[in-house]
Coordinates of C-alpha atoms and ligand atoms in Angstrom, one line a residue:
X1 CA 0.0 0.0 0.0
X2 CA 1.2 3.5 -0.8
X3 CA 1.2 5.7 2.3
X4 CA 0.4 9.3 2.0
X5 CA 1.2 10.0 5.6
X6 CA 4.4 12.0 5.4
X7 CA 5.5 13.7 8.6
X8 CA 7.0 17.2 8.8
X9 CA 4.4 19.8 7.9
X10 CA 1.4 18.9 10.1
X11 CA 1.0 22.1 12.1
X12 CA 3.0 24.5 10.0
X13 CA 1.3 27.5 8.2
X14 CA 2.4 28.1 4.7
X15 CA 4.2 31.4 4.3
X16 CA 2.9 31.8 0.8
X17 CA -0.7 31.6 1.9
X18 CA -2.1 34.8 3.4
X19 CA -5.5 34.5 5.1
X20 CA -7.3 37.9 4.9
X21 CA -10.2 38.8 7.2
X22 CA -11.2 42.3 6.1
X23 CA -12.5 44.7 8.7
X24 CA -15.8 46.6 8.6
X25 CA -14.3 49.6 6.8
X26 CA -14.9 49.9 3.1
X27 CA -11.9 48.6 1.2
X28 CA -10.7 46.9 -2.0
X29 CA -8.3 44.0 -2.3
X30 CA -6.8 43.4 -5.7
X31 CA -4.5 40.9 -7.3
X32 CA -3.3 39.7 -10.7
X33 CA -5.8 36.9 -10.6
X34 CA -9.1 36.6 -8.7
X35 CA -11.0 33.3 -8.6
X36 CA -14.5 34.4 -8.0
X37 CA -15.8 30.8 -8.3
X38 CA -14.6 27.6 -10.0
X39 CA -15.8 28.8 -13.4
X40 CA -15.0 32.6 -13.2
X41 CA -11.4 33.8 -13.1
X42 CA -10.7 37.5 -13.5
X43 CA -7.4 39.1 -14.4
X44 CA -6.2 42.3 -12.7
X45 CA -9.4 42.4 -10.7
X46 CA -10.5 43.2 -7.1
X47 CA -12.9 42.5 -4.3
X48 CA -14.7 45.3 -2.6
X49 CA -15.8 44.8 1.0
X50 CA -17.6 46.7 3.7
X51 CA -19.3 45.8 6.9
X52 CA -17.7 42.4 7.0
X53 CA -19.2 41.3 3.6
X54 CA -18.1 41.4 0.0
X55 CA -20.0 44.2 -1.8
X56 CA -18.7 43.8 -5.3
X57 CA -16.3 41.9 -7.6
X58 CA -14.5 44.5 -9.7
X59 CA -13.3 43.8 -13.3
X60 CA -11.2 46.9 -13.1
X61 CA -9.8 48.4 -9.9
X62 CA -9.4 52.1 -9.5
X63 CA -6.4 53.3 -7.5
X64 CA -7.0 54.9 -4.1
X65 CA -5.9 54.9 -0.5
X66 CA -8.4 52.1 0.4
X67 CA -7.0 49.7 -2.3
X68 CA -4.6 47.0 -1.1
X69 CA -2.6 45.4 -3.9
X70 CA -2.0 41.8 -2.7
X71 CA 0.4 41.2 -5.6
X72 CA 1.0 39.0 -8.7
X73 CA -0.6 35.9 -7.2
X74 CA -4.1 34.6 -6.7
X75 CA -7.0 35.8 -4.6
X76 CA -9.6 33.1 -3.9
X77 CA -12.3 31.9 -1.5
X78 CA -11.1 30.3 1.8
X79 CA -11.0 26.5 1.5
X80 CA -13.5 24.3 3.3
X81 CA -12.5 21.2 5.3
X82 CA -16.0 19.6 5.6
X83 CA -14.9 16.7 7.7
X84 CA -12.1 16.4 10.3
X85 CA -11.5 15.2 13.9
X86 CA -9.2 17.8 15.5
X87 CA -9.1 15.9 18.8
X88 CA -7.1 13.2 17.2
X89 CA -4.3 15.6 16.2
X90 CA -2.0 14.3 18.9
X91 CA -2.0 11.0 17.1
X92 CA -0.3 12.4 14.0
X93 CA 2.2 9.9 12.6
X94 CA 1.8 7.6 15.6
X95 CA -0.5 4.9 14.1
X96 CA 0.2 2.0 11.8
X97 CA -1.1 2.7 8.3
X98 CA -1.3 0.0 5.6
X99 CA -2.1 -2.8 8.0
X100 CA -5.8 -2.8 7.8
X101 CA -8.7 -0.7 9.2
X102 CA -9.4 -2.7 12.3
X103 CA -5.8 -2.8 13.7
X104 CA -5.8 1.0 13.0
X105 CA -9.0 1.5 15.0
X106 CA -7.6 -0.5 17.9
X107 CA -4.3 1.3 17.9
X108 CA -6.2 4.6 17.8
X109 CA -8.3 3.9 20.8
X110 CA -5.3 2.7 22.8
X111 CA -3.2 5.7 21.9
X112 CA -6.0 8.2 22.4
X113 CA -6.7 6.8 25.9
X114 CA -3.1 6.7 26.9
X115 CA -2.4 10.3 25.9
X116 CA -5.2 11.8 28.0
X117 CA -7.3 14.8 27.4
X118 CA -4.7 17.6 28.1
X119 CA -2.3 16.2 25.4
X120 CA -5.3 15.8 22.9
X121 CA -6.4 19.4 23.6
X122 CA -2.8 20.8 23.2
X123 CA -2.3 19.2 19.8
X124 CA -5.8 20.1 18.7
X125 CA -5.1 23.8 19.6
X126 CA -2.0 23.8 17.5
X127 CA -3.9 22.2 14.6
X128 CA -6.7 24.8 14.8
X129 CA -4.2 27.7 14.9
X130 CA -2.5 26.4 11.8
X131 CA -5.7 26.2 9.7
X132 CA -5.9 29.8 8.4
X133 CA -2.2 29.6 7.4
X134 CA -3.1 26.5 5.4
X135 CA -5.9 28.4 3.6
X136 CA -8.8 26.9 5.5
X137 CA -11.6 29.2 6.6
X138 CA -14.6 26.9 7.2
X139 CA -14.7 23.5 8.9
X140 CA -16.9 20.6 9.8
X141 CA -15.4 19.3 13.0
X142 CA -16.5 15.9 14.4
X143 CA -15.8 15.4 18.1
X144 CA -16.4 12.2 20.1
X145 CA -14.9 13.4 23.3
X146 CA -16.3 16.9 23.1
X147 CA -12.9 18.6 23.5
X148 CA -12.7 20.9 20.5
X149 CA -15.7 23.2 20.4
X150 CA -14.0 26.0 22.5
X151 CA -10.8 25.7 20.5
X152 CA -12.7 26.6 17.3
X153 CA -14.6 29.4 19.1
X154 CA -11.3 30.9 20.5
X155 CA -9.8 30.9 17.0
X156 CA -13.0 32.6 15.6
X157 CA -13.2 29.7 13.1
X158 CA -16.4 29.4 11.1
X159 CA -18.2 26.1 10.6
X160 CA -20.2 23.4 12.3
X161 CA -19.0 21.5 15.4
X162 CA -20.6 18.0 15.5
X163 CA -20.8 16.1 18.8
X164 CA -20.6 12.5 17.6
X165 CA -22.5 9.6 19.2
X166 CA -22.1 5.9 19.1
X167 CA -24.1 3.0 20.6
X168 CA -27.6 3.6 22.0
X169 CA -29.5 6.1 24.2
X170 CA -31.1 9.4 23.9
X171 CA -28.5 12.1 24.7
X172 CA -29.0 15.8 24.9
X173 CA -26.7 17.4 22.4
X174 CA -26.1 21.1 22.8
X175 CA -27.5 22.3 19.5
X176 CA -27.1 25.9 18.4
X177 CA -27.5 27.4 14.9
X178 CA -25.0 30.2 15.4
X179 CA -22.3 32.0 13.4
X180 CA -19.4 31.7 13.1
X181 CA -19.7 28.3 14.8
X182 CA -22.9 26.1 15.0
X183 CA -23.2 23.2 17.3
X184 CA -24.8 20.1 15.8
X185 CA -24.7 16.3 16.2
X186 CA -23.3 13.3 14.3
X187 CA -24.0 9.6 14.3
X188 CA -20.8 7.7 14.0
X189 CA -21.8 5.1 11.4
X190 CA -24.7 2.8 10.5
X191 CA -23.0 -0.2 12.2
X192 CA -21.9 1.5 15.4
X193 CA -24.9 3.6 16.2
X194 CA -28.4 2.2 16.9
X195 CA -31.1 3.0 14.4
X196 CA -33.2 4.7 17.1
X197 CA -30.4 6.9 18.1
X198 CA -29.7 7.8 14.5
X199 CA -33.3 8.7 13.9
X200 CA -33.4 10.7 17.2
X201 CA -30.3 12.7 16.3
X202 CA -31.5 13.4 12.8
X203 CA -34.8 14.6 14.1
X204 CA -33.2 16.9 16.7
X205 CA -30.8 18.5 14.2
X206 CA -33.5 18.8 11.5
X207 CA -35.8 20.7 13.9
X208 CA -32.9 23.0 14.8
X209 CA -32.1 23.7 11.2
X210 CA -28.7 22.0 11.4
X211 CA -26.7 19.6 9.2
X212 CA -26.5 16.0 10.6
X213 CA -23.2 14.2 9.8
X214 CA -22.5 10.5 9.6
X215 CA -19.7 8.2 8.2
X216 CA -21.3 6.0 5.5
X217 CA -20.0 3.0 3.5
X218 CA -16.4 3.1 4.6
X219 CA -15.3 -0.2 6.0
X220 CA -15.8 -3.9 5.1
X221 CA -17.1 -4.6 8.6
X222 CA -19.9 -2.0 8.0
X223 CA -20.8 -3.3 4.6
X224 CA -21.0 -6.9 5.8
X225 CA -23.0 -6.1 9.0
X226 CA -25.6 -4.0 7.1
X227 CA -25.9 -6.8 4.6
X228 CA -26.5 -9.2 7.4
X229 CA -23.3 -11.2 7.1
X230 CA -21.1 -10.2 10.0
X231 CA -21.6 -12.3 13.0
X232 CA -18.3 -11.2 14.6
X233 CA -19.4 -7.5 14.5
X234 CA -22.8 -8.5 16.0
X235 CA -20.9 -10.3 18.8
X236 CA -18.6 -7.3 19.2
X237 CA -21.6 -5.0 19.8
X238 CA -23.0 -7.5 22.3
X239 CA -19.7 -7.4 24.2
X240 CA -20.0 -3.6 24.3
X241 CA -23.5 -3.9 25.8
X242 CA -25.3 -3.0 22.6
X243 CA -27.9 -5.6 21.4
X244 CA -28.5 -5.1 17.7
X245 CA -31.1 -7.9 17.4
X246 CA -33.8 -5.4 16.4
X247 CA -31.6 -3.4 14.0
X248 CA -33.2 -3.6 10.6
X249 CA -30.1 -4.9 8.8
X250 CA -30.0 -7.5 6.1
X251 CA -29.8 -7.4 2.3
X252 CA -29.1 -3.7 2.3
X253 CA -26.3 -1.3 1.6
X254 CA -25.4 1.4 4.2
X255 CA -27.0 3.9 1.9
X256 CA -30.3 2.0 1.5
X257 CA -30.3 1.3 5.3
X258 CA -30.1 5.0 6.0
X259 CA -32.7 5.7 3.4
X260 CA -35.1 3.3 5.1
X261 CA -34.4 5.0 8.5
X262 CA -35.3 8.4 7.0
X263 CA -31.8 9.7 7.5
X264 CA -30.9 10.8 4.0
X265 CA -31.8 14.3 2.7
X266 CA -30.4 17.7 2.0
X267 CA -29.5 18.4 5.6
X268 CA -27.5 15.2 6.0
X269 CA -23.8 15.0 5.3
X270 CA -22.8 11.5 4.3
X271 CA -19.0 11.1 4.7
X272 CA -16.8 8.7 2.8
X273 CA -19.0 6.6 0.4
X274 CA -16.1 4.4 -0.4
X275 CA -18.2 1.4 -1.3
X276 CA -21.4 2.3 -3.1
X277 CA -23.5 0.8 -5.9
X278 CA -24.9 2.9 -8.8
X279 CA -28.3 2.6 -7.2
X280 CA -26.8 4.1 -4.0
X281 CA -25.6 7.1 -6.0
X282 CA -29.0 7.5 -7.6
X283 CA -30.6 7.5 -4.1
X284 CA -28.2 10.1 -2.8
X285 CA -28.9 12.3 -5.8
X286 CA -32.6 11.8 -5.6
X287 CA -32.6 12.7 -1.9
X288 CA -30.1 15.6 -2.4
X289 CA -28.0 14.3 0.4
X290 CA -24.8 16.2 1.1
X291 CA -21.6 14.3 0.4
X292 CA -18.1 14.6 1.8
X293 CA -15.1 12.6 0.6
X294 CA -11.8 12.1 2.4
X295 CA -9.6 10.5 -0.3
X296 CA -6.2 10.6 1.4
X297 CA -7.6 9.0 4.6
X298 CA -9.4 6.4 2.5
X299 CA -6.2 5.6 0.6
X300 CA -4.2 5.2 3.8
X301 CA -6.7 3.1 5.7
X302 CA -8.4 1.2 2.9
X303 CA -6.1 1.4 -0.1
X304 CA -8.8 2.8 -2.3
X305 CA -10.6 6.0 -2.9
X306 CA -14.2 6.9 -3.8
X307 CA -15.3 6.8 -7.5
X308 CA -15.3 10.6 -7.9
X309 CA -16.1 10.6 -11.6
X310 CA -19.1 8.5 -11.0
X311 CA -20.4 10.9 -8.4
X312 CA -19.9 13.9 -10.6
X313 CA -21.6 12.1 -13.5
X314 CA -24.7 12.0 -11.4
X315 CA -24.4 15.7 -10.7
X316 CA -23.6 15.0 -7.0
X317 CA -21.5 17.8 -5.6
X318 CA -19.0 16.2 -3.2
X319 CA -17.2 18.3 -0.6
X320 CA -13.7 17.4 0.6
X321 CA -12.4 16.6 4.1
X322 CA -9.2 15.4 5.5
X323 CA -10.5 13.2 8.3
X324 CA -8.0 13.3 11.2
X325 CA -4.2 13.5 11.5
X326 CA -4.5 9.9 12.7
X327 CA -5.0 8.8 9.1
X328 CA -3.8 11.7 7.0
X329 CA -0.5 13.7 6.8
X330 CA -2.1 17.2 7.1
X331 CA -5.3 19.1 7.5
X332 CA -4.5 21.1 4.3
X333 CA -7.2 21.2 1.6
X334 CA -4.4 22.2 -0.8
X335 CA -2.9 18.8 -0.1
X336 CA -6.2 17.1 -0.5
X337 CA -6.9 18.7 -3.8
X338 CA -3.4 17.8 -5.1
X339 CA -4.0 14.2 -4.1
X340 CA -7.3 14.1 -6.0
X341 CA -5.6 15.7 -9.0
X342 CA -2.9 13.1 -8.8
X343 CA -5.2 10.1 -8.6
X344 CA -8.1 11.4 -10.7
X345 CA -6.6 13.3 -13.7
X346 CA -9.9 12.9 -15.5
X347 CA -11.7 15.2 -13.0
X348 CA -11.5 18.8 -14.2
X349 CA -9.6 21.4 -12.1
X350 CA -12.9 23.4 -11.7
X351 CA -14.6 20.4 -10.2
X352 CA -11.7 19.7 -7.8
X353 CA -11.6 23.4 -6.8
X354 CA -15.4 23.3 -6.3
X355 CA -15.1 20.3 -4.0
X356 CA -12.7 22.3 -1.7
X357 CA -14.8 25.5 -1.7
X358 CA -18.3 25.8 -3.0
X359 CA -19.4 22.2 -2.4
X360 CA -18.0 22.3 1.1
X361 CA -19.8 25.5 2.0
X362 CA -23.1 24.0 0.7
X363 CA -22.6 20.7 2.5
X364 CA -22.2 22.6 5.9
X365 CA -25.2 24.8 5.2
X366 CA -23.1 27.9 4.9
X367 CA -23.3 28.6 1.1
X368 CA -24.7 32.1 1.9
X369 CA -21.4 33.1 3.6
X370 CA -18.6 31.0 2.1
X371 CA -17.6 29.0 -1.0
X372 CA -17.2 31.8 -3.6
X373 CA -16.1 35.4 -3.7
X374 CA -19.6 36.9 -4.4
X375 CA -21.4 39.9 -3.1
X376 CA -23.0 39.1 0.2
X377 CA -20.4 36.5 1.3
X378 CA -18.1 37.0 4.3
X379 CA -15.2 39.4 3.5
X380 CA -12.7 36.6 4.0
X381 CA -10.3 35.3 1.3
X382 CA -6.9 33.9 0.8
X383 CA -4.1 35.1 -1.2
X384 CA -1.7 32.6 -2.7
X385 CA 1.6 34.1 -3.5
X386 CA 2.5 32.2 -6.7
X387 CA 2.9 33.4 -10.2
X388 CA 0.8 32.3 -13.1
X389 CA 1.2 33.5 -16.7
X390 CA -2.2 32.8 -18.2
X391 CA -5.8 32.5 -17.1
X392 CA -6.2 28.8 -18.1
X393 CA -3.3 27.9 -15.8
X394 CA -4.7 29.5 -12.6
X395 CA -6.9 26.6 -11.4
X396 CA -4.3 24.0 -12.3
X397 CA -1.8 25.9 -10.2
X398 CA -4.1 26.1 -7.2
X399 CA -5.2 22.5 -7.2
X400 CA -1.6 21.3 -7.7
X401 CA -0.1 23.7 -5.1
X402 CA -0.2 21.2 -2.2
X403 CA 1.7 18.0 -1.8
X404 CA 0.5 14.5 -1.5
Ligands
LIG1 ZN1 -14.2 10.8 10.1

């Protein structure tokens, strides 16, 4: 198996990436290239801002004291990491990759428990602080231990913080549709979280107007259990005090299982979709379910990645996530885009850029504030200090900027 888990740059901001949060005063930021959205690239253009929002995209920029010339590089929307687990940041480069998913999960649980909460929080804080310097301005953070919400708030990071649940019960998640950070809930996966708990969480988040997140169709154990062919997973659940005898599994895929439970829909974010049938993709498209892919993590843990061209062919709009530093070398979306470009050369640069920007903002329910540089969006953008000689090279430069 090829490992894409290269140590060395995990928490390091990139000096060529400048994260710009404009103030409330009217101002204009210009650059040689401006990527308004994946399909609109302007030359010698600018972004006008006021009151914390973008007010106009300027084809030509007048000179004046309120104009900041960022330089000969590229102004673009902040990148969106739609799925990560910051509280596993302390496990960076500690776990065995390439030896199978179940040994990795066992090693993860052992290492996480032995490190303790303060070490997990310390590393997560470093990871959060590095995000803007890696070009990330919006996140979907999934937390099992509940350690990372305040870290994101302290950093002023925008996004959705998901408290993740496994097993059974009827917990009381602290739900809040706020900005910059909402609090929502996630079910871990169809084979680890009881159907009643999944339905309950989906119902609670739906009523609060929040996105619900869940890992779907990732591991072989999940696929076999939902199909009704995994006695050892059944026994494992029993050992953990969870009796799955009434779970409606059997002759289903994880996607059809969730459809039957009423979990799919436009406010659900299905993460991974590594093992899906064409009929699953049709269901996801018909229900307008949000999708997030984590290709580097999938490659490291399962030695395969999702069929991205098949998703795009059905007009699904996948977001990108990195998963955690326990299975991926960095939380950089530049690196994730470069990896997709490397393994899927048939996917267009615009589609890859959309995955890391527009699609991610939509998947997290924040398309009105992030994803493109359009009037009304937050006055936040990144400037990439890199030279490009022609318009048709701009996106290629951006999506290949990272390393994989
Ligand atoms: Zn995950």
